Amino acid sequence: MSLLNKNRYLGKPLLGFMALLILLTGCTDPNHTNKETDPSQTLVIQHATIVDVRSGKLVNNQTITITKNKISHIGNSEDMDIPDFAQVRDAKGQYVIPGLWDMHVHLEENYKNAFPLFLANGVTGVREMGAALTNVDQWNKSIQAGMTTPRLVYAGLTLNGGPADEAPHMLYLKTEEEAREAVRHNAEIGASHIKVYSWLPRSVFLAVMDEAKKFNLPVVGHLPVEVRASEAAQLGFKSIEHLHGLFIATSSIEDELFKNADMSDLIGYSLAEIEASQHYDSEKANELFRTFKEKEVWPVPTMVTYFNMAKTEIDSRSKYVPTAVQEYWAEVIRATPPEQTELMTAINSTTPGMVKKLSDAGVPMLAGTDSSYEMTNFIYGVSLHDELEMLVKSGGLTPLQALQSATLNPSRYLDREQELGAVEEGKLADLVLLDKNPLEDIRNTTSISAVVLDGKLMEKQTLDQSVKTYPVIQVADTKVEPE
Ligand SMILES: [Zn+2]
């Protein structure tokens, strides 16, 4: 939900050409890349404690056999014969969870930093939420060339309305015809979902929903400010990012706000949301949450988004962030008026309550971060663990529920529960080996010992070696003294 844009506008005539290029470069799942797979390739993980993310049970002393890229067998280590040709990894005293998904990221042109960071942090899948077509083309080319990457699903261009502010990852749509064409374009470049943004007019939004259905593509993103959450849910809007619109939708003053509030920019919208949070109507909320469950609408709280944006210093863990980006962040932090930081802090104070209400009502959620270099203090991979921690600490989720929001729930959202989201026979072998029990303390998801991606074992040391590091700066370091 970047508020700032520093990139150049990508001219429309290029779109057709880019779409063709991307079609030629193919798809983005690790198992579909051109990497050679040895048919006898067998990896055996021994003596592991498997975390069952469905039940929250721990299953001790298990041997997980992985043939090529799939879990072919799981059984008690005492009863298992191991073939001589297998690669064996002892996981005694360790916990195995499914690979994590960050369900809201922006890769931009940062993929060379981002992909190794995701993997080093156990993130084996990401949902990209809007990018310039040049970027989509870059990732696809790198993947095609054999780069090791998490599984990637992407949106292509974000569909927005309002005055064009020349963001290269957005299309500014005015008519229904433009909307339909935009959906067709994203479908052509291999998008797995259509991302919409806050300023899309309601009539254009309805056209997007209708056209996307023809391509069997879910529509997700910022709930457009002209659209009520209840209407979007009924229409099958599949994920609501940043909890936008949910305070208004669950308040007794929804009608009044839709009639009178100035929601023509993000500040006005946020103020309306904060006001609405003072007028919570539990009956209305319960009805909305019932619809969410019925229609499978997934809230993506991205608690870490507002939290990061309210920080007034560079995160001390920013050694994974290129110096030029840290300098840009310092500049942004210095230029941020205190009122904006206050607003973010105010949103921060309302968000946990909504997460808790959704969770109490049994609405499953997705873990996402909004990671990007455009916004301050996001660290690819690291921020997802922050989000999980916040979902538990402030949002009131159990560690199991938080874990589900990054494993089982994404697999359901993606309609890929058959192959992803749990440590089970027949599934793709995307796993994370942890030194400590994540159900005891969700922060233990950071105790990573190894990652298995698409059947390939990567030890922590190797993962760390592939990650670049930089000196961490402070905002004051970059301060320009007036002459
Ligand atoms: Zn975003």
mmCIF file of N, CA, C and O in Angstrom, residues 9-63:
data_model
loop_
_atom_site.group_PDB
_atom_site.id
_atom_site.type_symbol
_atom_site.label_atom_id
_atom_site.label_comp_id
_atom_site.label_asym_id
_atom_site.label_seq_id
_atom_site.Cartn_x
_atom_site.Cartn_y
_atom_site.Cartn_z
ATOM 1 N N TYR A 9 6.969 5.841 -15.098
ATOM 2 C CA TYR A 9 5.752 5.245 -15.653
ATOM 3 C C TYR A 9 6.082 4.355 -16.837
ATOM 4 O O TYR A 9 6.857 4.725 -17.716
ATOM 5 N N LEU A 10 5.496 3.195 -16.835
ATOM 6 C CA LEU A 10 5.691 2.286 -17.965
ATOM 7 C C LEU A 10 4.600 2.554 -18.988
ATOM 8 O O LEU A 10 3.428 2.371 -18.712
ATOM 9 N N GLY A 11 4.986 3.018 -20.147
ATOM 10 C CA GLY A 11 4.014 3.383 -21.191
ATOM 11 C C GLY A 11 3.162 2.205 -21.609
ATOM 12 O O GLY A 11 3.613 1.085 -21.635
ATOM 13 N N LYS A 12 1.911 2.482 -21.909
ATOM 14 C CA LYS A 12 0.947 1.438 -22.247
ATOM 15 C C LYS A 12 1.290 0.633 -23.512
ATOM 16 O O LYS A 12 1.061 -0.564 -23.531
ATOM 17 N N PRO A 13 1.852 1.303 -24.546
ATOM 18 C CA PRO A 13 2.123 0.537 -25.755
ATOM 19 C C PRO A 13 3.051 -0.651 -25.531
ATOM 20 O O PRO A 13 3.064 -1.592 -26.290
ATOM 21 N N LEU A 14 3.829 -0.583 -24.460
ATOM 22 C CA LEU A 14 4.761 -1.677 -24.163
ATOM 23 C C LEU A 14 4.061 -2.930 -23.643
ATOM 24 O O LEU A 14 4.625 -4.005 -23.677
ATOM 25 N N LEU A 15 2.837 -2.739 -23.149
ATOM 26 C CA LEU A 15 2.172 -3.831 -22.427
ATOM 27 C C LEU A 15 2.053 -5.112 -23.240
ATOM 28 O O LEU A 15 2.375 -6.180 -22.756
ATOM 29 N N GLY A 16 1.601 -4.975 -24.481
ATOM 30 C CA GLY A 16 1.394 -6.152 -25.315
ATOM 31 C C GLY A 16 2.693 -6.900 -25.521
ATOM 32 O O GLY A 16 2.764 -8.122 -25.380
ATOM 33 N N PHE A 17 3.738 -6.157 -25.765
ATOM 34 C CA PHE A 17 5.060 -6.743 -25.982
ATOM 35 C C PHE A 17 5.543 -7.488 -24.738
ATOM 36 O O PHE A 17 6.018 -8.616 -24.812
ATOM 37 N N MET A 18 5.354 -6.843 -23.563
ATOM 38 C CA MET A 18 5.784 -7.454 -22.317
ATOM 39 C C MET A 18 5.006 -8.742 -22.052
ATOM 40 O O MET A 18 5.567 -9.738 -21.636
ATOM 41 N N ALA A 19 3.703 -8.668 -22.337
ATOM 42 C CA ALA A 19 2.858 -9.844 -22.094
ATOM 43 C C ALA A 19 3.375 -11.022 -22.909
ATOM 44 O O ALA A 19 3.482 -12.145 -22.411
ATOM 45 N N LEU A 20 3.748 -10.744 -24.138
ATOM 46 C CA LEU A 20 4.238 -11.794 -25.016
ATOM 47 C C LEU A 20 5.538 -12.379 -24.457
ATOM 48 O O LEU A 20 5.711 -13.586 -24.359
ATOM 49 N N LEU A 21 6.432 -11.484 -24.037
ATOM 50 C CA LEU A 21 7.716 -11.913 -23.464
ATOM 51 C C LEU A 21 7.497 -12.846 -22.286
ATOM 52 O O LEU A 21 8.138 -13.888 -22.173
ATOM 53 N N ILE A 22 6.564 -12.446 -21.429
ATOM 54 C CA ILE A 22 6.331 -13.204 -20.201
ATOM 55 C C ILE A 22 5.720 -14.562 -20.521
ATOM 56 O O ILE A 22 6.087 -15.573 -19.951
ATOM 57 N N LEU A 23 4.800 -14.555 -21.496
ATOM 58 C CA LEU A 23 4.200 -15.826 -21.905
ATOM 59 C C LEU A 23 5.281 -16.793 -22.367
ATOM 60 O O LEU A 23 5.269 -17.973 -22.083
ATOM 61 N N LEU A 24 6.265 -16.232 -23.074
ATOM 62 C CA LEU A 24 7.335 -17.068 -23.603
ATOM 63 C C LEU A 24 8.241 -17.597 -22.501
ATOM 64 O O LEU A 24 8.857 -18.641 -22.650
ATOM 65 N N THR A 25 8.328 -16.842 -21.388
ATOM 66 C CA THR A 25 9.266 -17.255 -20.342
ATOM 67 C C THR A 25 8.651 -18.211 -19.332
ATOM 68 O O THR A 25 9.342 -18.737 -18.487
ATOM 69 N N GLY A 26 7.357 -18.428 -19.389
ATOM 70 C CA GLY A 26 6.757 -19.518 -18.620
ATOM 71 C C GLY A 26 6.401 -19.202 -17.191
ATOM 72 O O GLY A 26 6.320 -18.052 -16.811
ATOM 73 N N CYS A 27 6.201 -20.255 -16.387
ATOM 74 C CA CYS A 27 5.589 -20.080 -15.087
ATOM 75 C C CYS A 27 6.592 -20.126 -13.958
ATOM 76 O O CYS A 27 7.788 -20.276 -14.163
ATOM 77 N N THR A 28 6.119 -19.966 -12.731
ATOM 78 C CA THR A 28 6.992 -19.579 -11.640
ATOM 79 C C THR A 28 6.967 -20.514 -10.439
ATOM 80 O O THR A 28 7.281 -20.106 -9.359
ATOM 81 N N ASP A 29 6.586 -21.741 -10.608
ATOM 82 C CA ASP A 29 6.637 -22.693 -9.512
ATOM 83 C C ASP A 29 7.979 -23.421 -9.590
ATOM 84 O O ASP A 29 8.396 -23.785 -10.669
ATOM 85 N N PRO A 30 8.663 -23.607 -8.441
ATOM 86 C CA PRO A 30 9.994 -24.218 -8.520
ATOM 87 C C PRO A 30 9.998 -25.570 -9.244
ATOM 88 O O PRO A 30 10.954 -25.901 -9.911
ATOM 89 N N ASN A 31 8.906 -26.328 -9.094
ATOM 90 C CA ASN A 31 8.912 -27.659 -9.710
ATOM 91 C C ASN A 31 8.641 -27.621 -11.201
ATOM 92 O O ASN A 31 8.689 -28.629 -11.872
ATOM 93 N N HIS A 32 8.346 -26.437 -11.703
ATOM 94 C CA HIS A 32 8.132 -26.333 -13.144
ATOM 95 C C HIS A 32 9.324 -25.708 -13.855
ATOM 96 O O HIS A 32 9.268 -25.433 -15.028
ATOM 97 N N THR A 33 10.379 -25.434 -13.118
ATOM 98 C CA THR A 33 11.533 -24.821 -13.758
ATOM 99 C C THR A 33 12.296 -25.909 -14.510
ATOM 100 O O THR A 33 11.990 -27.095 -14.408
ATOM 101 N N ASN A 34 13.304 -25.460 -15.236
ATOM 102 C CA ASN A 34 14.012 -26.413 -16.088
ATOM 103 C C ASN A 34 15.142 -27.148 -15.367
ATOM 104 O O ASN A 34 16.000 -27.725 -15.996
ATOM 105 N N LYS A 35 15.122 -27.092 -14.018
ATOM 106 C CA LYS A 35 16.168 -27.791 -13.273
ATOM 107 C C LYS A 35 16.038 -29.302 -13.479
ATOM 108 O O LYS A 35 14.948 -29.848 -13.428
ATOM 109 N N GLU A 36 17.164 -29.948 -13.663
ATOM 110 C CA GLU A 36 17.169 -31.401 -13.833
ATOM 111 C C GLU A 36 16.876 -32.069 -12.498
ATOM 112 O O GLU A 36 17.375 -31.647 -11.464
ATOM 113 N N THR A 37 16.056 -33.093 -12.516
ATOM 114 C CA THR A 37 15.817 -33.838 -11.285
ATOM 115 C C THR A 37 16.273 -35.273 -11.476
ATOM 116 O O THR A 37 15.865 -35.942 -12.404
ATOM 117 N N ASP A 38 17.122 -35.727 -10.566
ATOM 118 C CA ASP A 38 17.577 -37.113 -10.592
ATOM 119 C C ASP A 38 16.427 -38.007 -10.121
ATOM 120 O O ASP A 38 15.909 -37.820 -9.028
ATOM 121 N N PRO A 39 16.015 -38.980 -10.940
ATOM 122 C CA PRO A 39 14.830 -39.792 -10.586
ATOM 123 C C PRO A 39 15.026 -40.609 -9.302
ATOM 124 O O PRO A 39 14.065 -40.943 -8.637
ATOM 125 N N SER A 40 16.276 -40.894 -8.948
ATOM 126 C CA SER A 40 16.482 -41.695 -7.735
ATOM 127 C C SER A 40 16.634 -40.813 -6.498
ATOM 128 O O SER A 40 16.892 -41.292 -5.400
ATOM 129 N N GLN A 41 16.503 -39.510 -6.697
ATOM 130 C CA GLN A 41 16.752 -38.558 -5.616
ATOM 131 C C GLN A 41 15.823 -38.813 -4.428
ATOM 132 O O GLN A 41 14.611 -38.646 -4.515
ATOM 133 N N THR A 42 16.424 -39.217 -3.327
ATOM 134 C CA THR A 42 15.638 -39.477 -2.125
ATOM 135 C C THR A 42 16.291 -38.796 -0.929
ATOM 136 O O THR A 42 17.480 -38.962 -0.702
ATOM 137 N N LEU A 43 15.500 -38.042 -0.215
ATOM 138 C CA LEU A 43 15.969 -37.359 0.986
ATOM 139 C C LEU A 43 15.187 -37.931 2.166
ATOM 140 O O LEU A 43 13.958 -38.024 2.102
ATOM 141 N N VAL A 44 15.903 -38.314 3.201
ATOM 142 C CA VAL A 44 15.237 -38.859 4.384
ATOM 143 C C VAL A 44 15.548 -37.971 5.590
ATOM 144 O O VAL A 44 16.707 -37.740 5.911
ATOM 145 N N ILE A 45 14.495 -37.465 6.220
ATOM 146 C CA ILE A 45 14.672 -36.681 7.443
ATOM 147 C C ILE A 45 14.262 -37.581 8.612
ATOM 148 O O ILE A 45 13.124 -38.049 8.674
ATOM 149 N N GLN A 46 15.223 -37.826 9.494
ATOM 150 C CA GLN A 46 15.029 -38.818 10.551
ATOM 151 C C GLN A 46 14.778 -38.198 11.907
ATOM 152 O O GLN A 46 15.311 -37.120 12.193
ATOM 153 N N HIS A 47 14.074 -38.929 12.761
ATOM 154 C CA HIS A 47 13.924 -38.577 14.180
ATOM 155 C C HIS A 47 13.362 -37.179 14.400
ATOM 156 O O HIS A 47 13.734 -36.479 15.342
ATOM 157 N N ALA A 48 12.494 -36.749 13.509
ATOM 158 C CA ALA A 48 11.941 -35.391 13.597
ATOM 159 C C ALA A 48 10.657 -35.383 14.409
ATOM 160 O O ALA A 48 9.943 -36.386 14.473
ATOM 161 N N THR A 49 10.379 -34.248 15.017
ATOM 162 C CA THR A 49 9.061 -34.041 15.614
ATOM 163 C C THR A 49 8.248 -33.225 14.616
ATOM 164 O O THR A 49 8.604 -32.084 14.299
ATOM 165 N N ILE A 50 7.192 -33.823 14.102
ATOM 166 C CA ILE A 50 6.371 -33.123 13.111
ATOM 167 C C ILE A 50 5.293 -32.306 13.826
ATOM 168 O O ILE A 50 4.606 -32.808 14.722
ATOM 169 N N VAL A 51 5.171 -31.049 13.428
ATOM 170 C CA VAL A 51 4.104 -30.200 13.951
ATOM 171 C C VAL A 51 2.906 -30.365 13.016
ATOM 172 O O VAL A 51 2.959 -29.966 11.849
ATOM 173 N N ASP A 52 1.847 -30.994 13.541
ATOM 174 C CA ASP A 52 0.624 -31.149 12.750
ATOM 175 C C ASP A 52 -0.132 -29.819 12.804
ATOM 176 O O ASP A 52 -0.735 -29.488 13.833
ATOM 177 N N VAL A 53 -0.099 -29.073 11.695
ATOM 178 C CA VAL A 53 -0.699 -27.730 11.730
ATOM 179 C C VAL A 53 -2.228 -27.760 11.660
ATOM 180 O O VAL A 53 -2.879 -26.728 11.785
ATOM 181 N N ARG A 54 -2.807 -28.941 11.468
ATOM 182 C CA ARG A 54 -4.276 -29.020 11.534
ATOM 183 C C ARG A 54 -4.733 -29.104 12.992
ATOM 184 O O ARG A 54 -5.604 -28.361 13.426
ATOM 185 N N SER A 55 -4.109 -30.044 13.741
ATOM 186 C CA SER A 55 -4.594 -30.329 15.098
ATOM 187 C C SER A 55 -3.777 -29.638 16.181
ATOM 188 O O SER A 55 -4.218 -29.540 17.316
ATOM 189 N N GLY A 56 -2.555 -29.224 15.844
ATOM 190 C CA GLY A 56 -1.668 -28.675 16.868
ATOM 191 C C GLY A 56 -0.959 -29.755 17.660
ATOM 192 O O GLY A 56 -0.350 -29.481 18.689
ATOM 193 N N LYS A 57 -1.047 -30.998 17.193
ATOM 194 C CA LYS A 57 -0.360 -32.092 17.894
ATOM 195 C C LYS A 57 1.084 -32.191 17.426
ATOM 196 O O LYS A 57 1.395 -31.878 16.279
ATOM 197 N N LEU A 58 1.936 -32.663 18.321
ATOM 198 C CA LEU A 58 3.324 -32.933 17.966
ATOM 199 C C LEU A 58 3.480 -34.439 17.801
ATOM 200 O O LEU A 58 3.028 -35.202 18.657
ATOM 201 N N VAL A 59 4.063 -34.853 16.696
ATOM 202 C CA VAL A 59 4.270 -36.288 16.470
ATOM 203 C C VAL A 59 5.774 -36.554 16.496
ATOM 204 O O VAL A 59 6.516 -36.097 15.625
ATOM 205 N N ASN A 60 6.187 -37.306 17.533
ATOM 206 C CA ASN A 60 7.624 -37.484 17.792
ATOM 207 C C ASN A 60 8.259 -38.587 16.964
ATOM 208 O O ASN A 60 7.591 -39.509 16.500
ATOM 209 N N ASN A 61 9.577 -38.500 16.834
ATOM 210 C CA ASN A 61 10.415 -39.551 16.262
ATOM 211 C C ASN A 61 9.918 -40.044 14.899
ATOM 212 O O ASN A 61 9.716 -41.232 14.695
ATOM 213 N N GLN A 62 9.734 -39.117 13.981
ATOM 214 C CA GLN A 62 9.201 -39.458 12.663
ATOM 215 C C GLN A 62 10.297 -39.415 11.592
ATOM 216 O O GLN A 62 11.224 -38.612 11.668
ATOM 217 N N THR A 63 10.149 -40.305 10.627
ATOM 218 C CA THR A 63 11.017 -40.267 9.445
ATOM 219 C C THR A 63 10.184 -39.822 8.246
ATOM 220 O O THR A 63 9.147 -40.414 7.947
#
